[in-house]
Structures are given as structure tokens and as C-alpha cells.
C-alpha atoms as one frame of an Amber mdcrd trajectory, in Angstrom:
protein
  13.335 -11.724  19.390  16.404 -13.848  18.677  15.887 -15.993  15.742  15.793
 -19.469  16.328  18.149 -22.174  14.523  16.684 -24.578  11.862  18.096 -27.615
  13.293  16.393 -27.360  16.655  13.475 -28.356  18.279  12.344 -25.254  18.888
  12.245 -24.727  15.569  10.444 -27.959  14.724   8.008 -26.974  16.781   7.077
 -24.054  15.324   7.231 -25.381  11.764   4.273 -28.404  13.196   2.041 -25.000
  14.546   2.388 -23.618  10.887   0.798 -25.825   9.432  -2.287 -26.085  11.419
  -4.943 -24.483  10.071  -5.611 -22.903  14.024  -1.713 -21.250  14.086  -1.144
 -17.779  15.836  -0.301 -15.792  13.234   2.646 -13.319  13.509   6.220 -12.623
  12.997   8.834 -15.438  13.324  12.334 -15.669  12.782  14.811 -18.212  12.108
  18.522 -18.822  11.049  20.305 -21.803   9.383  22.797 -22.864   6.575  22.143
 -21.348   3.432  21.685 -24.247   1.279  19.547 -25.497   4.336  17.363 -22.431
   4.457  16.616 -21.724   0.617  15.537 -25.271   1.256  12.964 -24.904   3.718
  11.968 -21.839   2.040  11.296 -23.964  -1.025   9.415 -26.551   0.762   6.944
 -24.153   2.466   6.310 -22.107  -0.629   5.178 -25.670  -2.100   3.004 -26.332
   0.842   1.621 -23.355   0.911   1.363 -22.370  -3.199  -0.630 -19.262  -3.935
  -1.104 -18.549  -0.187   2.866 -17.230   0.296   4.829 -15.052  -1.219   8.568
 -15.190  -1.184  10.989 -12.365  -0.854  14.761 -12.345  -1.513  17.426  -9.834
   0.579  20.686 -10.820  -0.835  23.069  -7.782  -0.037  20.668  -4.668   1.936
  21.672  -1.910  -0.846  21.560  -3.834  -4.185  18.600  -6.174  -3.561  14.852
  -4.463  -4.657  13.663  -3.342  -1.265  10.971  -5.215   0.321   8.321  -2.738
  -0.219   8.563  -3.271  -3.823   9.201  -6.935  -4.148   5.454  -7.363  -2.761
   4.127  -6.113  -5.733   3.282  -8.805  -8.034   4.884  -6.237 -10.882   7.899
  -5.101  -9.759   9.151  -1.315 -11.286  12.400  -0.873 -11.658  13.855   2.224
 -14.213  10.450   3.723 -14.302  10.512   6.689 -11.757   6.790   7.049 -11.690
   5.931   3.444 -11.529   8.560   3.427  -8.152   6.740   6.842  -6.681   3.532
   5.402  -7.466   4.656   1.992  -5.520   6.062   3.565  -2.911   2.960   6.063
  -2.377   0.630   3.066  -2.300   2.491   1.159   0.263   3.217   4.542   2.535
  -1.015   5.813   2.293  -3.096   1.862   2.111  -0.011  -0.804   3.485   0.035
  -4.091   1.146  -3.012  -5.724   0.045  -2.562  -9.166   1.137  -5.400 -10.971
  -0.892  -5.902 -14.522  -0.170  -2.169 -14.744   0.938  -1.436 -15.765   4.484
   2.357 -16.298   4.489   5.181 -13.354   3.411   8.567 -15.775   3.391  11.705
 -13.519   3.895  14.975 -15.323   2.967  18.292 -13.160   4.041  21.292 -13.637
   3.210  23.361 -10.503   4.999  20.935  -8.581   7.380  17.835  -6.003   7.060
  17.985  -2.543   5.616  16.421  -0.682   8.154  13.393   0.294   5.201  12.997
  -3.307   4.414  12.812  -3.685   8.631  10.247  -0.338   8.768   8.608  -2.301
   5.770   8.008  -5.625   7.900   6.994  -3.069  10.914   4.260  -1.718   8.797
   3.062  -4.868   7.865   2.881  -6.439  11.459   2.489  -3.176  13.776   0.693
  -0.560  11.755  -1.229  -2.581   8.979  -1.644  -5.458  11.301  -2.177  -7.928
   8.963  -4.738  -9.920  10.768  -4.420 -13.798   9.679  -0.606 -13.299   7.500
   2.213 -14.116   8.658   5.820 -13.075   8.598   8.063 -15.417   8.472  12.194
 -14.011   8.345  15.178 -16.624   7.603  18.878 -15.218   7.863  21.352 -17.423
   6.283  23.778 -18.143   9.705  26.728 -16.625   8.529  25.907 -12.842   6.932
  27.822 -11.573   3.784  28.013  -8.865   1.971  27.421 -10.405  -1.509  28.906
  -9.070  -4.592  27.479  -6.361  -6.074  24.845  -6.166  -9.179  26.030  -3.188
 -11.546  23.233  -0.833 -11.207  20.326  -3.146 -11.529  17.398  -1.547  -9.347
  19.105   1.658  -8.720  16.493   4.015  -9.346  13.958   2.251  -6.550  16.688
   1.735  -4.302  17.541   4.905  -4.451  14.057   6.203  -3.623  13.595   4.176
  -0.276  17.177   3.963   0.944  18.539   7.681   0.321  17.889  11.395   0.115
  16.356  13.505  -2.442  18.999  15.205  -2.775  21.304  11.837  -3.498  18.561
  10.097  -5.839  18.653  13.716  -8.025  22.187  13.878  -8.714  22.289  10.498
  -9.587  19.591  10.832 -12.073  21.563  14.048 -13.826  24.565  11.608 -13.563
  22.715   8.861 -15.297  21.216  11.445 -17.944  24.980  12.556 -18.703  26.071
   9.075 -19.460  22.603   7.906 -20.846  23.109  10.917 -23.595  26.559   9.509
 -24.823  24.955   5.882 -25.714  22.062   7.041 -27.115  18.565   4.682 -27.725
  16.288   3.742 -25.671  18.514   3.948 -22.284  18.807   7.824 -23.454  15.308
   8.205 -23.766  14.604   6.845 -20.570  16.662   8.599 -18.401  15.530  12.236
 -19.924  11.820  10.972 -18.879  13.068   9.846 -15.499  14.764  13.562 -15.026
  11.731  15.053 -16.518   9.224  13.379 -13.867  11.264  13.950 -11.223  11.142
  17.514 -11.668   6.998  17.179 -11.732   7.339  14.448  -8.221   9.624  16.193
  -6.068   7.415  17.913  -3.825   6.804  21.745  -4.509   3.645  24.388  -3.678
   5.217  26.650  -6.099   2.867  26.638  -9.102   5.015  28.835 -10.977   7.100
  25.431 -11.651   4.442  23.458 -12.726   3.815  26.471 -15.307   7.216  26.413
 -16.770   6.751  22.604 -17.201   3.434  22.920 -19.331   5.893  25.667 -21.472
   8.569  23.303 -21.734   6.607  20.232 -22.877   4.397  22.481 -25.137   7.699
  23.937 -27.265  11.161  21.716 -26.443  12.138  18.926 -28.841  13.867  16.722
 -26.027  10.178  16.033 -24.614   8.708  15.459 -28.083  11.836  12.462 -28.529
  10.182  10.456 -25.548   7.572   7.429 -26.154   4.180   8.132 -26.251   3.745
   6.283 -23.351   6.194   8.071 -21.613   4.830  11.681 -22.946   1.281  10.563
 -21.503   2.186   9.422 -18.497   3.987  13.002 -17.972   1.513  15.106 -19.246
  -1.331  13.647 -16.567   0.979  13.762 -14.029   1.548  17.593 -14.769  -2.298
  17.860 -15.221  -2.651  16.517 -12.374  -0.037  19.384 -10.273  -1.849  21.560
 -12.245  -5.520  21.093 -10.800  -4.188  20.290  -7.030  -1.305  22.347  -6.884
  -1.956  25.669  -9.234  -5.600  25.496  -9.696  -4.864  26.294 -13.392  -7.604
  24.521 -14.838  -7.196  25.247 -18.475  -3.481  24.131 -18.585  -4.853  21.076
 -16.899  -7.337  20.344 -19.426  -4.494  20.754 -22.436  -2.250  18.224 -20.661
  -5.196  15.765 -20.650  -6.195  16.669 -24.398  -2.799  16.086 -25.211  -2.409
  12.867 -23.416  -5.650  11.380 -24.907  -3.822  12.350 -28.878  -0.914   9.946
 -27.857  -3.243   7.208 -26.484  -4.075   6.430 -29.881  -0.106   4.889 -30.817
  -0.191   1.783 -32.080   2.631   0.824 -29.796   0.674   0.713 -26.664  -1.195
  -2.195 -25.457  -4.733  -2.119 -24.800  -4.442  -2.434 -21.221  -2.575   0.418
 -21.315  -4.748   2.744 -23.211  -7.611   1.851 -21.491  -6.130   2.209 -17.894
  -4.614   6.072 -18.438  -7.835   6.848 -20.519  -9.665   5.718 -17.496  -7.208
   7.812 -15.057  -7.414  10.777 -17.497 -11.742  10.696 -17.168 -10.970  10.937
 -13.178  -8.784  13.412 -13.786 -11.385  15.868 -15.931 -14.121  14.927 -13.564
 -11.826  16.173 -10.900 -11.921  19.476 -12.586 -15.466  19.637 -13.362 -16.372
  18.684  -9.603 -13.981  21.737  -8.918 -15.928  24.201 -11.042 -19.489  22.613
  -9.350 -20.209  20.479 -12.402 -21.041  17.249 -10.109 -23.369  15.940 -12.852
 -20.725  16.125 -15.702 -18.260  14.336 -13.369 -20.170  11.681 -12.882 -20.648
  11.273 -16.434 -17.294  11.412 -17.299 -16.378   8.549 -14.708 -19.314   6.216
 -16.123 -17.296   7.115 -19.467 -14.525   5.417 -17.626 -16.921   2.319 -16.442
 -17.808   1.727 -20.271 -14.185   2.043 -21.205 -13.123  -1.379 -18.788 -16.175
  -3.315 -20.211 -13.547  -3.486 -23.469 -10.785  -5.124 -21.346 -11.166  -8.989
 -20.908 -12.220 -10.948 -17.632  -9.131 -11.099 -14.826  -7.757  -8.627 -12.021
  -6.863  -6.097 -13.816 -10.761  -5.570 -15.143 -11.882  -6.194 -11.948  -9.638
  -3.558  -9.795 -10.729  -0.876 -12.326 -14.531  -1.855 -12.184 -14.312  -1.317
  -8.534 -11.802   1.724  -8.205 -14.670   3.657 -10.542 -17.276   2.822  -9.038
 -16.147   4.102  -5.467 -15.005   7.459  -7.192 -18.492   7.586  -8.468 -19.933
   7.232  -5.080 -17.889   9.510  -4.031 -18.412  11.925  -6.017 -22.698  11.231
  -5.897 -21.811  11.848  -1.967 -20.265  15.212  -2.558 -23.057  15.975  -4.671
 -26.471  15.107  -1.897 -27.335  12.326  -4.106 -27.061   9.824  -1.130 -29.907
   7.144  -2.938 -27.642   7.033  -5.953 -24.123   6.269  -3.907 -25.616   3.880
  -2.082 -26.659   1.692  -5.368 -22.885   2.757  -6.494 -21.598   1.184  -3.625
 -23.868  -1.657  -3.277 -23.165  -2.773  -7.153 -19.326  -2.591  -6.105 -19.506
  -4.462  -2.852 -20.846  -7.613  -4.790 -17.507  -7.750  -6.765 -15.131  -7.857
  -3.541 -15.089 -11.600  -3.679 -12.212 -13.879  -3.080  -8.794 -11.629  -3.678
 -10.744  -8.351  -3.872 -11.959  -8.309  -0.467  -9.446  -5.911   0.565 -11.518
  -3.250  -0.899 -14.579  -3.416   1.084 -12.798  -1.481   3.634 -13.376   1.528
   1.573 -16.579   0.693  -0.062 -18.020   0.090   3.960 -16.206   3.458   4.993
 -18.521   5.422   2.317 -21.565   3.706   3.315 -21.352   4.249   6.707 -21.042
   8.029   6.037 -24.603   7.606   3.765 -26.145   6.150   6.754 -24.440   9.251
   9.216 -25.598  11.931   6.574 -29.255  10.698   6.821 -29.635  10.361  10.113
 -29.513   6.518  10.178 -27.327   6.216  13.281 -28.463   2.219  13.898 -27.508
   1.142  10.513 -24.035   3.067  10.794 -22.950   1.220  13.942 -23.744  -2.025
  11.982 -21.557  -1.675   9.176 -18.870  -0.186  11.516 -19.505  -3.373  13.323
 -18.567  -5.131   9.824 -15.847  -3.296   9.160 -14.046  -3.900  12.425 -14.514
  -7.268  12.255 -12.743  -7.503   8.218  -9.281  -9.481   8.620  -7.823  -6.882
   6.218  -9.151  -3.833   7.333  -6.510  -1.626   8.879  -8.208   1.441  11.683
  -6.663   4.423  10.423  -7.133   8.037  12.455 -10.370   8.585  10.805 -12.362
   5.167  11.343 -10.670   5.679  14.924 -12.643   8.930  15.472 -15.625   7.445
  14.210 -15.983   4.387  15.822 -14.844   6.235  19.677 -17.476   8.984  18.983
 -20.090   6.107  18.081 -19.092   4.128  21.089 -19.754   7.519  22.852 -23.097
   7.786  21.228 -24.015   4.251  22.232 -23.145   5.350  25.817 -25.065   8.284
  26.484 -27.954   6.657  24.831 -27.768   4.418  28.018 -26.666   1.290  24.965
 -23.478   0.368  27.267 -23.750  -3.394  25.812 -23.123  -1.805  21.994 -20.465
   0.816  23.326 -18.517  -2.199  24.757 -18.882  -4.452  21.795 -17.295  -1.400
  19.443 -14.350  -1.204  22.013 -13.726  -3.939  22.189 -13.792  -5.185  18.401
 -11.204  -1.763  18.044  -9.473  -3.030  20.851  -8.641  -5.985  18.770  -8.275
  -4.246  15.465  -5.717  -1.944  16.200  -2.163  -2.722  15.784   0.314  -3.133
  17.987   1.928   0.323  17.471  -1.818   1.997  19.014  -0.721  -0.013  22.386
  -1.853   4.059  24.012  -4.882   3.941  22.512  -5.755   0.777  22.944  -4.484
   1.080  26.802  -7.183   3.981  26.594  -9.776   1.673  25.385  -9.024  -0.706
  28.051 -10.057   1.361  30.782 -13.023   2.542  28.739 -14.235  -1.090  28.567
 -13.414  -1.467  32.434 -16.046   1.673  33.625 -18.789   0.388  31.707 -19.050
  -3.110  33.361 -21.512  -4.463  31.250 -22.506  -8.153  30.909 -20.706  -8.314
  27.665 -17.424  -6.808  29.003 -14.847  -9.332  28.202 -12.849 -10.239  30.812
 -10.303  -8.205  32.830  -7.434 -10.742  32.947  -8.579 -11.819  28.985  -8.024
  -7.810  27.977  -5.093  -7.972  30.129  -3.441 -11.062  28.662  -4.289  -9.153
  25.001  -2.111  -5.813  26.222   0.662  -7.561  27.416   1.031  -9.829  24.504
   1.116  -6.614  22.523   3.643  -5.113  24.565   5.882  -8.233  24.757   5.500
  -8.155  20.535   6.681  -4.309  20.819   9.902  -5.759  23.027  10.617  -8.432
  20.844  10.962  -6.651  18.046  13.455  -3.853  19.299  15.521  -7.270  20.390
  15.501  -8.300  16.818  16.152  -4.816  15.628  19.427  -4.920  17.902  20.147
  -8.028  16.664  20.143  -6.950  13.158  22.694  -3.945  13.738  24.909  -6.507
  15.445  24.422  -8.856  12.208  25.249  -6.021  10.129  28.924  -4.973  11.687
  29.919  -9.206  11.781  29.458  -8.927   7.208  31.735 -10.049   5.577  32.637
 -10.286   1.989  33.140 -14.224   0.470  36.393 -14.503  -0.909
């Protein structure tokens, strides 16, 4: 894929497509004049408003990667906040919302994260109904650099852990001779990395609980900053070391420092939320199921004290698929499915990314009892969600239901679960869905779609596959021609 230049009429063309309501979406890629392309940039984010999102690559190493800058918060010196960023984006993709349109402007060339990032998006997530839309500036520099502005979640997607560690003890050596708040930060940053660098060795997580328990330099932190490290160590603590007890003093001690006046509600409400997960986590691991549940209604009551907006509404919905999930580990299927039920009515609008999940737990209700009909027809629903991505597991499920379907002699439902995964798959499952193909083909049912339609669908996905390993050549040959501006 070679981008195309602004002035043409190729370009044009595409431009008049966009903004039909009946475009194709996908990725597309232009170059022009800078002042020219921050221009067109600007006029489609008008157009479009709410529906896009615009990203900025100036230079590929100081610029916030990509993965980052589509958070509508974007972390910076916060090491957890970046892990916790980073995690989400690596395990669930990005959560589009109502936004159809991610605008890339660049003014040198793609990292290759920030091209992996736009790869997930398009090839893994496949981000049915958004587009990605990537404009180079025509002549690629190097731009001047930014001091260490975003160095800490820069360093976390662009080098090793090795690298991001030893700048973090170089930062805490300089950090220590001004003093203040920049001090204070970078001893928390050191301190949580030594909890987030991956470890099975419990015997760390041990000395930790010692170290916060008696040193002084983890008493001078914020109590924000102590809270946030003592769940995270509570956490390592119940996964990691199955030392419940020291898990259930980091969470004690957390909960004292919620009660600083210097934290905002929203905060104390949101980690006293996470810490009631956390406990019921332990209690579910000691076969307490009812007392878990409790505990994560406790956290249900505790978001009825935040006011209306997102940030109620993600937490309403986050606790009341742990509770369901936790009433299914429990047998008490009538109960989850009320859970679940109450939750699915508040995926409305910009939430409806999270009836992927709240569908995923019902179907396994329905499996558990027997109710095999009713599980093909949510899994029906769910394949047929714009922003529901197939990971291995709903893959499984939905080929040994298709399976189900066929020995049952139900070859019309087998082919319309094909071919509905056919379609939901992304690009980088071209095997599988090759696989799927010539499933579809031996059934030869009246509903089988077409053989030159599925046919036409494969190769388009294998000519997106091609196109992008042209533009990924393109970008190394964009990235020796930098130059820095005089």
C-alpha cells in the first residue's frame, strides 16, 4: 500500500467515499505538504466531531506511542497507570465506542509499535465499521527532540526491560538530588517496578510486604501512591504466593490511606471498589462464594455515591459481570443470569463494547444447563456485534457449536455460524478462516453463500495482508530518507 498524494484525484476520490454514510471501512493512507495535511486533518476532525479521534507522530521515539494516545487519559510518569494501559490494549484491543474514524497525522515515519498498534487495530481487533486513516507529511524529519517528556511510556513499548530499569535507577539518582515531588515520584516508579516486572518467585513479593511494613522511604510517598502499591502487592500476593494473610494486610492498609483528604472522590471510590474485588478474590479462594459476592455488591453500593457520566457507568457494569461471574463459579446460574441481564440494559450508546463479555457469560449459563438452542442464539448475537473481536475461546465455541448443529442433521444453522465467523474474524485468521471456507463448501446447504462471494471475501483479505507488508516496506524506506530541519 503506497500512500496516495493529497493533491490527486485519487485522493479526491477517496475523500467523496468517506463521507458517505455506505464507505468501506479500512485502512488508508495518504501523503502531502505539511501545512496541507494538518489541514485536511483539521477539516475531517470537524466533519466528523466526536466520531474521530486524532493522533499525532511527530518524531517515532519522543512522541507518546499510539497505543497510549487512544486513551482519552493519557499516563505519562505514572508507571502503573502505563502497565495498566499497555495491559489493556495487549489482553481487550481499544474500545472504539461510537467512534468510526482514528486520524493518524505523521510527520517522520512509524515506530514499528505504533505500526504493530495500527495492525492490532485493523488485523487482530478488526475493528468492524472504524477506520484508519494514516497521513505522512511528504518530506520525513526527524524533529527536534522534547527533553524527557513521555519517557517512562516510551520506554515501556519501544525498549527492553532491562533498558526501561536502568533508566528508572538513573532517574531515581537524579530525582534524589532535587528533591519534592519529582523525588517522590520516581522512588514510587522504582518501587512498582520491582512489584510489575514479571516474577513466580514469591519470596520477592515477601520481602516487599517487609519493606513497605518497616522502611521510611515508602512511608514518604503520597497516599495515593502508597495505595496504589500496596493492592498491587496484594494483589502478587493472592495470584502469585497464595499468602493470603499478607494479602489481606496490604488491602487493610490501603483502605487506612483511602481516607486522605487529598484524594478525590473518584479516586477513593474506584480503588475501594478494586480493593472489594480484590478480598472477594480471596474469599472465593478459601470457598467463601457467598461472602464474595457480598463484598462485590459492597462495591455496587459504593458507585451509587459517584455522580451520573462514564466513569459511574463503566464501574456499574465492570461489578456486575464480576458478580456474575463469581454466582457462575458458585452453581447459582438463576442469579447470574439476572446479574447479567441488569448489566446488559446499561450497554447503550458508548458502552456497547461490553456486551461482548456480558453475552460470553450468558452463553456459558445457557451451556451449563443444558440449553443448547438458546446458546447458539446469543452466539448468533455476538458474532454479529460490530465491536466484538473472536478471540481463541469464542473460536472453540462457536466451531464445536457449528459441529453440534451438524451432526444434529441442522446443516442450515452450522452454515449460518460459519459463515457469520467467517466474517468476524480478522484478517490475521486468513488459515482459519480458509478452514472455514471449505467447511461452508461440504455442507451445500440452501443458505450457503456463494462460492465466488466467499471467494471474493478471502482474497480481499489476502490482498489487505499484501498491502500492508508494502506499506510496512515503505515505512523502513521513509525512515533511512529522515532528515533533521536545519
Amino acid at each position: 500500500m503506497i500512500p496516495v498524494l493529497l493533491e490527486s484525484t485519487q485522493y479526491r476520490d477517496l475523500r467523496s467515499n468517506w463521507l458517505r454514510s455506505s464507505h468501506e471501512p479500512g485502512l488508508f493512507v495518504a501523503q502531502g505538504e505539511p501545512d496541507a495535511v494538518k489541514h485536511e486533518v483539521q477539516k475531517l476532525h470537524t466533519h466528523w466531531q466526536d466520531q474521530a479521534i486524532v493522533i499525532s507522530v511527530d518524531h517515532p521515539y519522543y512522541s507518546l506511542p499510539i497505543i497510549y494516545q487512544l486513551n482519552a487519559i493519557q499516563p505519562s510518569g505514572d508507571l502503573v497507570a502505563c502497565k495498566n494501559a499497555l495491559l489493556r490494549f495487549k489482553t481487550a484491543g481499544w474500545a472504539p465506542g461510537h467512534r468510526k474514524w482514528v486520524l493518524v497525522e505523521v510527520a517522520s515515519h512509524l515506530h514499528a509499535s505504533d505500526l504493530g498498534a495500527i495492525h492490532h487495530l485493523l488485523y487482530r481487533q478488526k475493528l468492524r465499521g472504524v477506520s484508519v486513516l494514516v497521513f505522512f507529511h511528504r518530506y520525513p524529519s526527524k524533529m527536534p527532540t522534547r527533553g524527557e517528556m513521555h519517557w517512562l511510556p516510551i520506554s515501556l513499548v519501544r525498549e527492553t526491560p532491562d533498558h526501561t530499569r536502568s533508566s528508572l535507577d538513573k532517574h531515581l539518582a537524579m530525582a534524589r538530588k532535587k528533591g519534592g515531588q519529582e523525588k517522590t515520584l520516581a522512588l514510587y516508579n522504582r518501587m512498582a517496578w520491582i512489584l510489575l516486572s514479571k516474577s513466580d518467585d514469591p519470596v520477592r513479593y515477601k520481602a516487599c510486604l517487609h519493606f513497605f511494613k518497616q522502611n521510611t522511604l515508602f512511608q514518604r510517598l503520597s497516599a495515593a501512591q502508597q495505595a496504589v502499591l500496596w493492592f498491587e502487592l496484594a494483589q502478587l500476593l493472592t495470584k502469585k504466593g497464595r499468602d493470603y494473610s499478607g494479602a489481606r494486610y496490604c488491602y487493610s492498609e490501603a483502605r487506612k490511606l483511602l481516607s486522605h483528604k487529598e484524594l478525590t472522590e473518584s479516586f477513593r471510590v474506584g480503588k475501594c471498589c478494586a480493593l472489594d474485588n480484590g478480598e472477594a478474590l480471596i474469599e472465593l479462594q478459601e470457598g467463601n462464594a457467598d461472602r464474595a459476592i457480598e463484598l462485590e455488591r459492597q462495591a455496587s453500593r459504593r458507585i451509587q455515591l459517584l455522580p451520573d457520566g462514564p466513569e459511574q457507568r463503566t464501574f456499574q457494569i465492570q461489578t456486575a459481570l464480576n458478580i456474575a461471574g463469581l454466582q457462575l463459579r458458585s452453581g447459582q446460574w438463576a442469579e447470574a443470569h439476572t446479574t447479567l441481564l441488569a448489566a446488559e440494559k446499561l450497554c447503550t450508546e458508548q458502552y456497547v463494547d461490553w456486551l461482548s463479555p456480558i453475552l460470553d457469560l450468558r452463553m456459558e449459563i445457557h451451556r451449563q444447563c443444558g440449553e443448547e438452542e438458546k446458546e447458539y442464539q446469543l452466539l448468533i448475537r455476538l458474532l454479529r456485534l460490530k465491536t466484538a473481536s473472536v478471540n481463541a475461546k469464542r473460536l472453540r465455541r462457536a466451531v464445536e457449536i457449528a459441529g453440534e448443529q451438524v451432526r444434529r442433521g441442522s446443516t442450515d444453522l452450522a452454515t449460518e455460524v460459519y459463515h457469520l465467523l467467517m466474517m468476524s474474524l480478522p484478517a490475521a485468521n486468513l488459515p482459519q478462516i480458509e478452514k472455514i471456507q471449505q467447511a461452508i463448501r461440504e455442507l451445500e446447504t440452501d443458505v450457503s453463500p456463494e462460492t465466488s462471494v466467499l471467494d471474493q471475501y478471502i482474497n480481499r483479505l489476502r490482498s489487505q495482508l499484501e498491502e500492508w507488508e508494502q506499506l510496512k516496506l515503505w515505512n523502513e524506506r521513509r525512515e533511512s530518507s529522515c532528515v533533521v530541519p536545519s
